[in-house]
PDB file of C-alpha atoms and ligand atoms in Angstrom:
ATOM      1  CA  MET U   1      -9.659 -18.828  -5.872  1.00 73.00           C
ATOM      2  CA  THR U   2     -12.809 -17.164  -4.537  1.00 79.00           C
ATOM      3  CA  GLN U   3     -12.870 -13.404  -4.888  1.00 87.00           C
ATOM      4  CA  PRO U   4     -12.582 -11.642  -1.495  1.00 94.00           C
ATOM      5  CA  ASP U   5     -15.805  -9.930  -0.361  1.00 98.00           C
ATOM      6  CA  TYR U   6     -14.403  -6.409  -0.271  1.00 98.00           C
ATOM      7  CA  GLU U   7     -17.620  -4.841   1.049  1.00 98.00           C
ATOM      8  CA  ARG U   8     -17.464  -7.091   4.086  1.00 98.00           C
ATOM      9  CA  LEU U   9     -13.713  -6.481   4.460  1.00 98.00           C
ATOM     10  CA  SER U  10     -14.318  -2.693   4.366  1.00 98.00           C
ATOM     11  CA  ARG U  11     -16.866  -2.937   7.176  1.00 98.00           C
ATOM     12  CA  GLN U  12     -14.513  -5.141   9.210  1.00 98.00           C
ATOM     13  CA  LEU U  13     -11.577  -2.758   8.699  1.00 98.00           C
ATOM     14  CA  GLU U  14     -13.769   0.215   9.708  1.00 98.00           C
ATOM     15  CA  ALA U  15     -14.622  -1.595  12.945  1.00 98.00           C
ATOM     16  CA  LEU U  16     -10.954  -2.486  13.553  1.00 98.00           C
ATOM     17  CA  LEU U  17      -9.723   1.112  13.083  1.00 98.00           C
ATOM     18  CA  ASP U  18     -11.622   2.470  16.068  1.00 97.00           C
ATOM     19  CA  GLN U  19      -9.310   5.377  16.925  1.00 97.00           C
ATOM     20  CA  ARG U  20      -7.421   8.077  14.983  1.00 98.00           C
ATOM     21  CA  ASP U  21      -3.727   7.162  15.481  1.00 98.00           C
ATOM     22  CA  TRP U  22      -2.275   6.769  11.954  1.00 98.00           C
ATOM     23  CA  LEU U  23       0.609   4.531  13.059  1.00 98.00           C
ATOM     24  CA  VAL U  24      -1.657   2.070  14.864  1.00 98.00           C
ATOM     25  CA  ASN U  25      -4.098   2.149  11.940  1.00 98.00           C
ATOM     26  CA  ALA U  26      -1.386   1.648   9.304  1.00 98.00           C
ATOM     27  CA  ALA U  27      -0.004  -1.352  11.210  1.00 98.00           C
ATOM     28  CA  GLN U  28      -3.494  -2.835  11.663  1.00 98.00           C
ATOM     29  CA  THR U  29      -4.392  -2.248   7.983  1.00 98.00           C
ATOM     30  CA  CYS U  30      -1.326  -4.170   6.731  1.00 98.00           C
ATOM     31  CA  ALA U  31      -1.911  -7.032   9.135  1.00 98.00           C
ATOM     32  CA  PHE U  32      -5.613  -7.175   8.230  1.00 98.00           C
ATOM     33  CA  ILE U  33      -4.922  -7.290   4.478  1.00 98.00           C
ATOM     34  CA  MET U  34      -2.181  -9.915   4.898  1.00 98.00           C
ATOM     35  CA  GLN U  35      -4.557 -12.114   6.940  1.00 98.00           C
ATOM     36  CA  GLN U  36      -7.685 -11.652   4.832  1.00 98.00           C
ATOM     37  CA  ILE U  37      -6.476 -11.606   1.234  1.00 98.00           C
ATOM     38  CA  PRO U  38      -4.973 -14.793  -0.184  1.00 97.00           C
ATOM     39  CA  GLN U  39      -1.712 -15.198  -2.094  1.00 97.00           C
ATOM     40  CA  LEU U  40       0.233 -12.209  -0.766  1.00 98.00           C
ATOM     41  CA  ASN U  41       3.852 -12.256   0.376  1.00 98.00           C
ATOM     42  CA  TRP U  42       4.259  -8.572   1.297  1.00 98.00           C
ATOM     43  CA  VAL U  43       1.934  -5.712   2.277  1.00 98.00           C
ATOM     44  CA  GLY U  44       3.111  -2.345   3.521  1.00 98.00           C
ATOM     45  CA  PHE U  45       3.131   1.416   3.515  1.00 98.00           C
ATOM     46  CA  TYR U  46       5.809   3.716   2.159  1.00 98.00           C
ATOM     47  CA  LEU U  47       5.458   7.300   3.444  1.00 98.00           C
ATOM     48  CA  GLN U  48       6.464  10.589   1.853  1.00 98.00           C
ATOM     49  CA  ARG U  49       8.281  11.975   4.908  1.00 96.00           C
ATOM     50  CA  GLN U  50      10.679  13.985   2.736  1.00 96.00           C
ATOM     51  CA  PRO U  51       9.862  15.493  -0.651  1.00 97.00           C
ATOM     52  CA  GLU U  52       9.804  12.927  -3.476  1.00 98.00           C
ATOM     53  CA  LEU U  53      11.212  10.141  -1.315  1.00 98.00           C
ATOM     54  CA  LEU U  54       9.277   7.112  -0.029  1.00 98.00           C
ATOM     55  CA  THR U  55      10.351   5.839   3.389  1.00 98.00           C
ATOM     56  CA  LEU U  56       9.381   2.393   4.609  1.00 98.00           C
ATOM     57  CA  GLY U  57       6.488   2.388   7.086  1.00 98.00           C
ATOM     58  CA  PRO U  58       4.474  -0.353   8.801  1.00 98.00           C
ATOM     59  CA  PHE U  59       4.491  -3.594   6.817  1.00 98.00           C
ATOM     60  CA  GLN U  60       4.063  -7.377   6.907  1.00 98.00           C
ATOM     61  CA  GLY U  61       6.557  -9.609   5.151  1.00 97.00           C
ATOM     62  CA  LYS U  62      10.302  -9.800   4.666  1.00 96.00           C
ATOM     63  CA  PRO U  63      12.563  -6.793   5.353  1.00 96.00           C
ATOM     64  CA  ALA U  64      12.188  -4.469   2.371  1.00 96.00           C
ATOM     65  CA  CYS U  65      13.992  -1.902   0.223  1.00 95.00           C
ATOM     66  CA  ASN U  66      14.329   1.547   1.776  1.00 97.00           C
ATOM     67  CA  PRO U  67      14.139   4.343   0.786  1.00 98.00           C
ATOM     68  CA  ILE U  68      12.536   4.494  -2.682  1.00 98.00           C
ATOM     69  CA  PRO U  69      12.885   7.788  -4.582  1.00 98.00           C
ATOM     70  CA  PHE U  70       9.923   8.904  -6.705  1.00 97.00           C
ATOM     71  CA  HIS U  71      11.860   8.189  -9.914  1.00 97.00           C
ATOM     72  CA  LYS U  72      12.350   4.500  -9.042  1.00 96.00           C
ATOM     73  CA  GLY U  73      10.223   1.387  -8.848  1.00 96.00           C
ATOM     74  CA  VAL U  74       6.553   0.644  -9.206  1.00 97.00           C
ATOM     75  CA  CYS U  75       6.060   2.491  -5.901  1.00 98.00           C
ATOM     76  CA  GLY U  76       7.746   5.581  -7.351  1.00 98.00           C
ATOM     77  CA  ALA U  77       5.512   5.388 -10.442  1.00 97.00           C
ATOM     78  CA  ALA U  78       2.399   5.293  -8.227  1.00 98.00           C
ATOM     79  CA  ALA U  79       3.694   8.247  -6.193  1.00 98.00           C
ATOM     80  CA  ARG U  80       4.607  10.335  -9.292  1.00 98.00           C
ATOM     81  CA  SER U  81       1.423   9.641 -11.218  1.00 98.00           C
ATOM     82  CA  ARG U  82      -0.887   9.392  -8.182  1.00 98.00           C
ATOM     83  CA  GLN U  83      -2.478   6.492 -10.043  1.00 98.00           C
ATOM     84  CA  THR U  84      -2.756   2.914  -8.846  1.00 98.00           C
ATOM     85  CA  GLN U  85      -0.196   0.646 -10.517  1.00 98.00           C
ATOM     86  CA  ARG U  86      -1.508  -2.877 -11.199  1.00 98.00           C
ATOM     87  CA  ILE U  87       1.294  -5.062 -12.522  1.00 98.00           C
ATOM     88  CA  GLY U  88       0.634  -8.643 -13.653  1.00 98.00           C
ATOM     89  CA  ASP U  89       4.298  -9.561 -14.124  1.00 97.00           C
ATOM     90  CA  VAL U  90       6.852  -7.379 -12.353  1.00 96.00           C
ATOM     91  CA  HIS U  91       9.683  -8.964 -14.343  1.00 94.00           C
ATOM     92  CA  ALA U  92       8.303  -7.316 -17.478  1.00 93.00           C
ATOM     93  CA  ILE U  93       8.639  -3.863 -15.866  1.00 90.00           C
ATOM     94  CA  ALA U  94      12.117  -2.382 -16.257  1.00 87.00           C
ATOM     95  CA  GLU U  95      11.839  -0.025 -13.291  1.00 87.00           C
ATOM     96  CA  HIS U  96      10.554  -2.657 -10.840  1.00 91.00           C
ATOM     97  CA  ILE U  97      12.698  -2.936  -7.706  1.00 93.00           C
ATOM     98  CA  ALA U  98      13.029  -6.564  -6.598  1.00 91.00           C
ATOM     99  CA  CYS U  99      13.010  -6.680  -2.782  1.00 88.00           C
ATOM    100  CA  ASP U 100      11.711 -10.200  -2.353  1.00 86.00           C
ATOM    101  CA  ALA U 101      12.534 -12.755  -5.064  1.00 88.00           C
ATOM    102  CA  GLU U 102       9.135 -14.400  -4.456  1.00 92.00           C
ATOM    103  CA  SER U 103       7.177 -11.387  -5.752  1.00 95.00           C
ATOM    104  CA  ASN U 104       5.765 -11.708  -9.271  1.00 96.00           C
ATOM    105  CA  ALA U 105       2.745  -9.370  -9.259  1.00 98.00           C
ATOM    106  CA  GLU U 106       2.266  -6.036  -7.552  1.00 98.00           C
ATOM    107  CA  LEU U 107      -0.484  -3.525  -6.744  1.00 98.00           C
ATOM    108  CA  VAL U 108       0.486  -0.060  -5.497  1.00 98.00           C
ATOM    109  CA  VAL U 109      -2.237   2.365  -4.380  1.00 98.00           C
ATOM    110  CA  PRO U 110      -1.497   6.053  -3.696  1.00 98.00           C
ATOM    111  CA  VAL U 111      -2.516   7.325  -0.254  1.00 98.00           C
ATOM    112  CA  MET U 112      -3.591  10.975  -0.444  1.00 98.00           C
ATOM    113  CA  ARG U 113      -3.847  13.587   2.326  1.00 96.00           C
ATOM    114  CA  GLY U 114      -6.038  16.234   0.715  1.00 94.00           C
ATOM    115  CA  GLU U 115      -4.258  17.310  -2.471  1.00 93.00           C
ATOM    116  CA  SER U 116      -0.852  15.896  -1.574  1.00 95.00           C
ATOM    117  CA  LEU U 117       0.564  12.420  -1.775  1.00 98.00           C
ATOM    118  CA  TRP U 118       1.035  11.114   1.790  1.00 98.00           C
ATOM    119  CA  GLY U 119       2.361   7.690   0.829  1.00 98.00           C
ATOM    120  CA  VAL U 120       1.541   4.475  -1.000  1.00 98.00           C
ATOM    121  CA  LEU U 121       0.231   1.067   0.014  1.00 99.00           C
ATOM    122  CA  ASP U 122       2.145  -1.720  -1.752  1.00 98.00           C
ATOM    123  CA  LEU U 123       0.910  -5.324  -2.123  1.00 98.00           C
ATOM    124  CA  ASP U 124       3.106  -8.081  -3.588  1.00 98.00           C
ATOM    125  CA  SER U 125       2.051 -11.561  -4.696  1.00 98.00           C
ATOM    126  CA  PRO U 126       4.004 -14.635  -5.796  1.00 98.00           C
ATOM    127  CA  GLN U 127       1.139 -15.317  -8.242  1.00 98.00           C
ATOM    128  CA  ARG U 128       1.479 -13.707 -11.693  1.00 98.00           C
ATOM    129  CA  GLU U 129      -1.634 -11.707 -12.707  1.00 98.00           C
ATOM    130  CA  ARG U 130      -2.841 -11.999  -9.099  1.00 98.00           C
ATOM    131  CA  PHE U 131      -4.610  -8.634  -8.977  1.00 98.00           C
ATOM    132  CA  THR U 132      -7.834  -8.134 -10.937  1.00 98.00           C
ATOM    133  CA  THR U 133      -9.618  -4.825 -11.491  1.00 98.00           C
ATOM    134  CA  GLN U 134     -11.986  -5.929  -8.676  1.00 98.00           C
ATOM    135  CA  ASP U 135      -8.968  -6.340  -6.358  1.00 98.00           C
ATOM    136  CA  GLN U 136      -7.772  -2.886  -7.395  1.00 98.00           C
ATOM    137  CA  ALA U 137     -11.161  -1.305  -6.579  1.00 98.00           C
ATOM    138  CA  GLY U 138     -11.394  -3.312  -3.350  1.00 98.00           C
ATOM    139  CA  ILE U 139      -7.933  -2.346  -2.102  1.00 98.00           C
ATOM    140  CA  GLU U 140      -8.506   1.292  -3.095  1.00 98.00           C
ATOM    141  CA  GLY U 141     -11.651   1.078  -0.941  1.00 98.00           C
ATOM    142  CA  LEU U 142      -9.659  -0.278   2.018  1.00 98.00           C
ATOM    143  CA  VAL U 143      -7.166   2.591   1.598  1.00 98.00           C
ATOM    144  CA  SER U 144     -10.133   5.027   1.770  1.00 98.00           C
ATOM    145  CA  VAL U 145     -11.236   3.362   5.011  1.00 98.00           C
ATOM    146  CA  PHE U 146      -7.686   3.850   6.378  1.00 98.00           C
ATOM    147  CA  THR U 147      -7.490   7.546   5.377  1.00 98.00           C
ATOM    148  CA  ALA U 148     -11.008   8.325   6.670  1.00 98.00           C
ATOM    149  CA  ALA U 149     -10.261   6.644  10.008  1.00 98.00           C
ATOM    150  CA  SER U 150      -6.838   8.212  10.599  1.00 98.00           C
ATOM    151  CA  GLU U 151      -5.384  11.594  11.541  1.00 98.00           C
ATOM    152  CA  LEU U 152      -2.626  11.761   8.907  1.00 97.00           C
ATOM    153  CA  PRO U 153       0.331  13.954   9.943  1.00 96.00           C
ATOM    154  CA  ASP U 154       1.580  16.568   7.479  1.00 96.00           C
ATOM    155  CA  PHE U 155       5.105  15.138   7.203  1.00 95.00           C
ATOM    156  CA  LEU U 156       6.298  17.677   4.637  1.00 93.00           C
ATOM    157  CA  ASN U 157       5.509  20.727   6.756  1.00 90.00           C
ATOM    158  CA  GLN U 158       5.655  19.447  10.326  1.00 75.00           C
ATOM    159  CA  ASP U 159       5.681  16.290  12.466  1.00 57.00           C
ATOM    160  CA  ARG U 160       8.559  14.823  10.481  1.00 54.00           C
TER     161      ARG U 160
HETATM  162  N1  SME K   1       8.725  -3.689  -5.818  1.00 91.06           N
HETATM  163  C1  SME K   1       8.603  -2.337  -5.302  1.00 91.06           C
HETATM  164  C2  SME K   1       9.551  -2.102  -4.171  1.00 91.06           C
HETATM  165  C3  SME K   1       8.973  -2.323  -2.832  1.00 91.06           C
HETATM  166  S1  SME K   1       8.800  -3.940  -2.456  1.00 91.06           S
HETATM  167  O1  SME K   1       8.030  -4.696  -3.393  1.00 91.06           O
HETATM  168  C4  SME K   1       8.355  -4.200  -0.892  1.00 91.06           C
HETATM  169  C5  SME K   1       8.837  -1.335  -6.410  1.00 91.06           C
HETATM  170  O2  SME K   1       9.220  -1.682  -7.526  1.00 91.06           O
HETATM  171  O3  SME K   1       8.644  -0.139  -6.152  1.00 91.06           O
END
């Protein structure tokens, strides 16, 4: 499989996110990643709209698990640690939550709003070891494009 050209994808996503509405931009970002990056079966946002709870946001793929508390799942681990979780084989991870039986590898990137965790972006693949360190850096870059382009509401203090 050829490695996606993440620099080009970043420029394309920047051009696509041409206004500040976070909901539009989150929906477009998931659709863009699903279209442009091979071997994915699910891409979506979970949002911290209540303290330490991840609520399903815009996504592409099958209907998914909702909600996910911070103490559960690979998504919860990313939210707690604020570190990207790159999992080669989800079946080897005790706390993994299986939403779609097709998923074998997972990449979860924290989405920050200033100092606080706003949500996570979750990518699933049927291909074990699908995500390389280059994919991790590339997807983290696309998340930065999303956060720079968007007016992110402060769910925990207002706009819930
Ligand atoms: N597998 C995730 C749950 C979300 S789905 O993959 C869409 C987890 O363990 O947190």
